[in-house]
Coordinates of C-alpha atoms in Angstrom, one line a residue:
Chain R
M145 CA 130.4 86.8 112.9
Q146 CA 127.9 85.2 115.3
Q147 CA 124.3 85.7 114.3
K148 CA 121.5 85.0 116.7
R149 CA 119.6 81.9 115.6
A150 CA 116.2 82.8 114.3
S151 CA 113.2 80.4 114.6
L152 CA 110.7 80.3 111.8
W153 CA 108.0 81.6 114.0
N154 CA 110.3 84.5 115.0
L155 CA 110.9 85.4 111.4
F156 CA 107.2 85.2 110.6
S157 CA 106.2 87.5 113.5
V158 CA 109.0 90.1 113.0
F159 CA 108.0 90.4 109.3
F160 CA 104.3 90.4 110.2
R161 CA 104.9 93.5 112.3
I162 CA 107.0 95.1 109.5
G163 CA 104.2 94.3 106.9
A164 CA 101.5 95.6 109.2
F165 CA 103.2 99.0 109.4
T166 CA 104.6 99.6 106.0
F167 CA 102.7 102.6 104.6
G168 CA 103.6 104.6 101.5
G169 CA 106.1 102.4 99.9
G170 CA 108.9 100.2 101.0
L171 CA 111.5 102.7 102.1
A172 CA 109.3 104.0 104.9
M173 CA 109.8 100.8 106.6
L174 CA 113.6 101.0 106.5
P175 CA 113.9 102.5 110.1
L176 CA 111.5 99.7 111.2
I177 CA 113.4 96.9 109.6
E178 CA 116.7 98.4 110.9
R179 CA 115.2 98.5 114.4
E180 CA 113.7 95.0 114.4
V181 CA 116.4 93.1 112.4
V182 CA 119.6 94.9 113.5
E183 CA 118.9 96.3 117.0
V184 CA 116.3 94.0 118.6
Q185 CA 117.1 90.7 117.0
G186 CA 120.7 91.1 116.0
W187 CA 120.2 89.1 112.8
V188 CA 122.0 91.3 110.4
E189 CA 124.9 93.8 110.8
Q190 CA 124.1 97.4 110.5
E191 CA 126.0 98.0 107.3
E192 CA 124.6 94.9 105.6
I193 CA 121.1 96.4 105.8
L194 CA 122.0 98.9 103.1
D195 CA 123.4 96.1 100.8
I196 CA 120.2 94.2 101.3
V197 CA 118.1 97.3 100.5
A198 CA 120.2 98.0 97.3
L199 CA 119.9 94.4 96.2
S200 CA 116.1 94.5 97.0
Q201 CA 115.7 97.5 94.7
S202 CA 117.7 95.9 91.9
V203 CA 115.6 92.7 91.5
P204 CA 111.9 92.6 90.6
G205 CA 109.3 93.0 93.2
A206 CA 108.4 95.2 96.2
I207 CA 111.2 96.2 98.5
A208 CA 109.6 95.0 101.6
V209 CA 108.9 91.6 100.1
N210 CA 112.4 91.3 98.6
S211 CA 114.2 92.2 101.8
A212 CA 112.0 89.8 103.8
I213 CA 113.1 87.0 101.4
F214 CA 116.7 88.0 101.6
I215 CA 116.9 88.1 105.3
G216 CA 114.8 84.9 105.6
L217 CA 117.1 83.1 103.2
R218 CA 120.2 84.2 105.0
L219 CA 119.0 83.1 108.4
R220 CA 117.1 79.9 107.6
G221 CA 117.3 79.0 103.9
L222 CA 114.2 78.5 101.9
A223 CA 112.0 77.7 104.9
G224 CA 113.1 81.0 106.4
A225 CA 112.4 82.9 103.2
L226 CA 108.9 81.5 103.1
A227 CA 108.3 82.3 106.8
A228 CA 109.4 85.9 106.3
L229 CA 107.5 86.2 103.1
L230 CA 104.2 84.9 104.6
G231 CA 104.8 87.2 107.6
V232 CA 105.2 90.4 105.4
M233 CA 102.2 89.5 103.2
T234 CA 99.6 88.4 105.7
P235 CA 98.6 91.8 107.1
S236 CA 98.3 93.3 103.7
V237 CA 96.2 90.3 102.3
V238 CA 93.9 90.1 105.3
I239 CA 93.2 93.9 105.5
I240 CA 92.4 94.1 101.8
L241 CA 90.1 91.1 102.0
I242 CA 88.2 92.9 104.8
I243 CA 88.1 96.2 102.9
A244 CA 87.0 94.6 99.7
H245 CA 83.7 93.8 101.6
F246 CA 83.2 97.3 102.9
F247 CA 84.7 99.1 99.9
T248 CA 82.6 102.3 99.7
Q249 CA 82.0 102.9 103.4
F250 CA 85.6 102.7 104.1
Q251 CA 86.7 105.1 101.4
S252 CA 84.2 107.8 102.2
N253 CA 84.8 107.6 106.0
P254 CA 86.1 111.0 107.1
Y255 CA 87.7 109.7 110.2
V256 CA 89.7 107.1 108.3
M257 CA 90.8 109.8 105.8
R258 CA 91.9 112.2 108.6
A259 CA 93.9 109.6 110.5
F260 CA 95.5 108.7 107.3
S261 CA 96.5 112.3 106.6
G262 CA 98.5 112.1 109.8
V263 CA 100.1 108.8 108.7
K264 CA 101.0 110.3 105.3
A265 CA 102.8 113.2 107.1
A266 CA 104.6 110.7 109.3
V267 CA 105.8 108.7 106.3
I268 CA 107.7 111.8 105.1
G269 CA 109.5 112.0 108.4
L270 CA 110.2 108.2 108.5
V271 CA 111.8 108.2 105.0
A272 CA 113.8 111.3 105.8
A273 CA 115.0 109.6 109.1
A274 CA 116.1 106.6 107.1
A275 CA 118.0 108.8 104.7
W276 CA 119.6 110.7 107.6
R277 CA 120.7 107.6 109.5
V278 CA 121.9 105.7 106.4
G279 CA 123.6 108.8 105.0
R280 CA 125.5 109.6 108.2
Q281 CA 126.9 106.1 108.2
V282 CA 127.8 105.8 104.5
V283 CA 128.8 109.3 103.4
T284 CA 132.3 109.5 104.9
S285 CA 134.4 110.6 101.9
P286 CA 134.1 113.3 99.2
Y287 CA 133.6 110.4 96.7
A288 CA 130.6 109.0 98.7
L289 CA 129.1 112.5 99.0
A290 CA 129.3 113.1 95.3
A291 CA 127.9 109.7 94.5
S292 CA 124.9 110.1 96.8
L293 CA 124.2 113.6 95.5
V294 CA 124.3 112.5 91.9
A295 CA 121.9 109.6 92.7
L296 CA 119.6 112.0 94.6
V297 CA 119.4 114.3 91.6
L298 CA 119.0 111.6 89.0
S299 CA 116.2 110.1 91.0
V300 CA 114.3 113.2 92.0
F301 CA 114.2 114.5 88.5
D302 CA 113.5 111.0 87.1
L303 CA 116.4 111.1 84.7
L304 CA 117.2 107.4 85.0
P305 CA 115.4 104.3 86.2
I306 CA 116.5 103.3 89.7
V307 CA 118.0 100.0 88.6
W308 CA 120.4 102.0 86.3
I309 CA 121.3 104.4 89.0
I310 CA 122.3 101.5 91.2
I311 CA 124.2 99.8 88.3
L312 CA 126.1 103.0 87.5
G313 CA 127.0 103.3 91.2
G314 CA 128.4 99.8 91.2
I315 CA 130.4 100.5 88.1
S316 CA 131.9 103.8 89.3
G317 CA 132.7 102.1 92.6
I318 CA 134.7 99.5 90.8
I319 CA 136.5 102.0 88.6
Y320 CA 137.2 104.5 91.5
F321 CA 138.4 102.0 94.1
S322 CA 140.5 99.8 91.8
R323 CA 142.3 102.9 90.4
R324 CA 142.9 104.1 93.9
E325 CA 144.1 100.8 95.2
G326 CA 146.3 100.2 92.1
G327 CA 148.0 103.6 92.7
V328 CA 147.2 104.7 89.2
A329 CA 145.5 107.8 90.4
K330 CA 144.5 109.5 93.7
Chain W
M45 CA 90.6 79.5 83.4
I46 CA 90.1 82.7 85.3
F47 CA 92.6 81.3 87.9
W48 CA 95.2 80.7 85.3
Q49 CA 94.8 84.2 83.9
L50 CA 95.0 85.7 87.3
F51 CA 98.2 83.8 88.0
A52 CA 99.8 84.7 84.7
S53 CA 98.9 88.4 84.9
F54 CA 100.1 88.9 88.4
F55 CA 103.3 86.8 87.9
K56 CA 104.0 89.2 85.0
I57 CA 103.3 92.2 87.1
G58 CA 105.6 90.9 89.8
L59 CA 108.3 90.1 87.3
F60 CA 108.4 93.5 85.7
T61 CA 108.2 95.7 88.8
I62 CA 111.8 96.8 89.5
G63 CA 112.6 99.6 91.9
G64 CA 109.4 99.1 93.8
G65 CA 106.2 101.1 94.3
Y66 CA 104.6 103.3 91.9
A67 CA 106.6 102.5 88.8
M68 CA 104.4 99.5 88.1
L69 CA 101.0 101.1 88.6
A70 CA 100.8 101.7 84.8
L71 CA 101.5 98.0 84.1
I72 CA 98.9 96.8 86.6
Q73 CA 96.3 99.1 85.1
Q74 CA 97.1 98.0 81.6
E75 CA 96.7 94.3 82.6
I76 CA 93.6 94.7 84.6
V77 CA 91.8 96.9 82.1
R78 CA 92.9 94.8 79.1
L79 CA 91.4 91.7 80.7
G80 CA 88.2 93.6 81.6
W81 CA 88.6 92.9 85.3
M82 CA 88.0 96.5 86.3
T83 CA 87.2 99.9 84.7
P84 CA 90.0 102.6 84.9
Q85 CA 87.8 104.4 87.5
E86 CA 87.6 101.4 89.8
F87 CA 91.4 101.0 89.4
V88 CA 91.9 104.6 90.8
D89 CA 89.8 103.6 93.8
V90 CA 92.0 100.5 94.3
V91 CA 95.1 102.7 94.3
G92 CA 93.5 104.9 96.9
I93 CA 92.8 101.9 99.1
A94 CA 96.3 100.6 98.6
E95 CA 97.7 103.9 99.8
V96 CA 95.7 103.9 103.0
T97 CA 96.4 100.2 103.9
P98 CA 99.7 98.7 104.9
G99 CA 101.7 96.5 102.6
P100 CA 103.2 96.8 99.2
I101 CA 100.8 98.2 96.6
A102 CA 101.5 95.2 94.3
I103 CA 100.2 92.8 97.0
N104 CA 97.3 95.2 97.8
S105 CA 96.1 95.3 94.2
A106 CA 96.7 91.6 93.6
T107 CA 94.6 90.7 96.6
F108 CA 91.8 93.1 95.7
V109 CA 91.6 92.1 92.0
G110 CA 91.9 88.4 92.8
F111 CA 89.0 88.7 95.3
R112 CA 86.8 90.6 92.8
T113 CA 87.4 88.0 90.1
G114 CA 87.8 84.7 91.9
G115 CA 86.8 85.1 95.6
I116 CA 89.1 84.2 98.4
P117 CA 90.9 81.5 96.3
G118 CA 91.5 84.1 93.6
A119 CA 92.8 86.6 96.2
L120 CA 95.3 84.1 97.6
L121 CA 96.4 82.9 94.1
A122 CA 97.0 86.4 92.8
S123 CA 98.9 87.5 95.9
F124 CA 101.1 84.4 95.7
A125 CA 101.6 85.0 91.9
V126 CA 102.8 88.6 92.4
V127 CA 105.5 87.6 94.9
L128 CA 106.7 84.4 93.2
P129 CA 109.1 86.3 90.8
S130 CA 110.6 87.9 93.9
L131 CA 111.2 84.6 95.6
L132 CA 112.9 83.2 92.5
C133 CA 115.1 86.2 91.7
V134 CA 116.1 86.9 95.3
S135 CA 117.1 83.2 95.7
V136 CA 119.4 83.4 92.7
V137 CA 120.9 86.9 93.6
S138 CA 121.3 85.9 97.3
R139 CA 123.3 82.8 96.3
M140 CA 125.6 84.8 94.1
W141 CA 126.0 87.4 96.7
N142 CA 127.1 84.8 99.3
R143 CA 129.5 83.3 97.0
Y144 CA 131.1 86.4 95.7
K145 CA 130.7 89.0 98.4
E146 CA 134.3 88.6 99.6
A147 CA 135.7 89.1 96.1
R148 CA 137.5 92.4 95.8
L149 CA 135.6 93.7 92.8
V150 CA 132.3 92.9 94.5
Q151 CA 133.4 94.9 97.5
F152 CA 134.4 97.8 95.3
M153 CA 131.0 97.6 93.6
F154 CA 129.2 97.7 97.0
A155 CA 131.4 100.5 98.2
G156 CA 130.1 102.4 95.1
I157 CA 126.5 101.2 95.6
R158 CA 126.1 102.1 99.3
P159 CA 126.3 105.9 98.9
V160 CA 124.0 105.7 95.8
A161 CA 121.5 103.7 97.9
A162 CA 121.7 106.4 100.6
G163 CA 121.0 109.1 97.9
L164 CA 118.1 107.1 96.6
V165 CA 116.5 107.0 100.1
A166 CA 116.9 110.8 100.4
A167 CA 115.4 111.1 96.9
A168 CA 112.4 109.1 98.0
A169 CA 111.9 111.4 101.0
V170 CA 111.9 114.4 98.7
L171 CA 109.5 112.8 96.2
I172 CA 107.1 111.6 99.0
A173 CA 107.2 115.1 100.6
L174 CA 106.3 116.8 97.2
A175 CA 103.5 114.4 96.5
T176 CA 102.0 114.7 100.0
F177 CA 102.2 118.5 100.1
R178 CA 100.5 118.6 96.7
Y179 CA 97.7 116.3 98.0
V180 CA 97.0 118.2 101.2
Q181 CA 94.5 121.0 100.7
G182 CA 94.7 124.4 102.5
F183 CA 97.3 126.1 104.7
P184 CA 96.5 124.6 108.1
G185 CA 96.7 121.1 106.6
K186 CA 100.1 121.8 105.0
L187 CA 101.4 123.3 108.3
W188 CA 100.3 120.3 110.3
T189 CA 101.8 117.9 107.7
G190 CA 105.1 119.7 107.9
L191 CA 105.1 119.7 111.7
I192 CA 104.2 116.0 112.0
A193 CA 106.8 115.1 109.4
A194 CA 109.5 117.1 111.2
G195 CA 108.5 115.6 114.6
C196 CA 108.7 112.0 113.1
F197 CA 112.1 112.8 111.6
Y198 CA 113.4 114.0 114.9
G199 CA 111.8 111.2 116.9
V200 CA 112.9 108.3 114.7
G201 CA 116.0 109.7 113.1
V202 CA 117.6 111.3 116.1
K203 CA 116.0 109.9 119.2
K204 CA 115.5 106.4 117.8
W205 CA 111.9 106.1 118.9
N206 CA 109.9 103.0 117.8
P207 CA 108.5 103.8 114.3
I208 CA 105.3 101.8 115.0
K209 CA 104.5 104.0 118.0
V210 CA 105.3 107.1 116.0
L211 CA 102.9 106.1 113.2
M212 CA 100.2 105.5 115.7
I213 CA 100.7 108.9 117.4
A214 CA 100.7 110.5 113.9
A215 CA 97.3 108.8 113.1
V216 CA 95.8 110.2 116.3
L217 CA 97.2 113.6 115.6
G218 CA 95.8 113.4 112.1
L219 CA 92.4 112.6 113.5
L220 CA 92.5 115.6 115.8
L221 CA 94.1 118.2 113.5
F222 CA 92.9 117.6 110.0
R223 CA 89.6 118.8 108.7

């Protein structure tokens, strides 16, 4: 596999863009990460993105932060991880520092709130788009369909913490695929 | 002293936030209120701000609380403390992943995890949609929300438009359509 070489500045600026447009939780930025990291930069293979997202959800911390560190580490080691991490954090830190000064004016500004209503609506569409694109790629067998539906239900009804859903998915993958490969059962 | 407390508290918050997002709000509130850095009411305001600004809510609240208690050095220290556990844990996991990802059992494990991850993304879409529709008041608002969401889904999911441009267009539409 030939990955394009990433400069530290490149990592910083790509994740700066991702950090600046991550609203409403980490998964809304999945289409953006996919576009920047897979399509534009060619740093990561399409299917690896989902592994990175799953790993990012299984370790402590925000998804955007964890995937920035993962990708930075893969491309340029610790220096790359720090560059990507600084990139994804900077917009958030700078904007909050500004807002902390103008706290009350900002919050009661009707124009800000209206524009944000539009952004909130868009976030629904962005996360749904991520689910659609990832699902089309991954759900290719009856097993995969069943696994994703079970995960969907467990998560929507808050029946299990997300980490446990992912761990169970891994365990059932090991059981299902080793049995199939071993010819023990179809 | 205040700096050490800021560091310790936000390191702990970063360490115990698994699965991202809103799961850890309770923990942040508990820490902040316990140490007397903010009243519960102020904390609700911080969550509101975190929602309308970009970036993970953990970093947003770390920066805000750090600034309130220790100025700009406090803000930078708390923001660094909250991501430090990520840096440590991801380094370890990433090293293990690189070493073992070719192993057969690990491949089976990820073949099991991928559809689950896809299902979790779909679940996030459902949960965010439910929360947003509950928050939007009145019929026209709900209608516009649905239309903007559907348009973004089509644009980004099917037509592969740039998500940044789509977010900007949605903000302008929100400004024009919502009351």
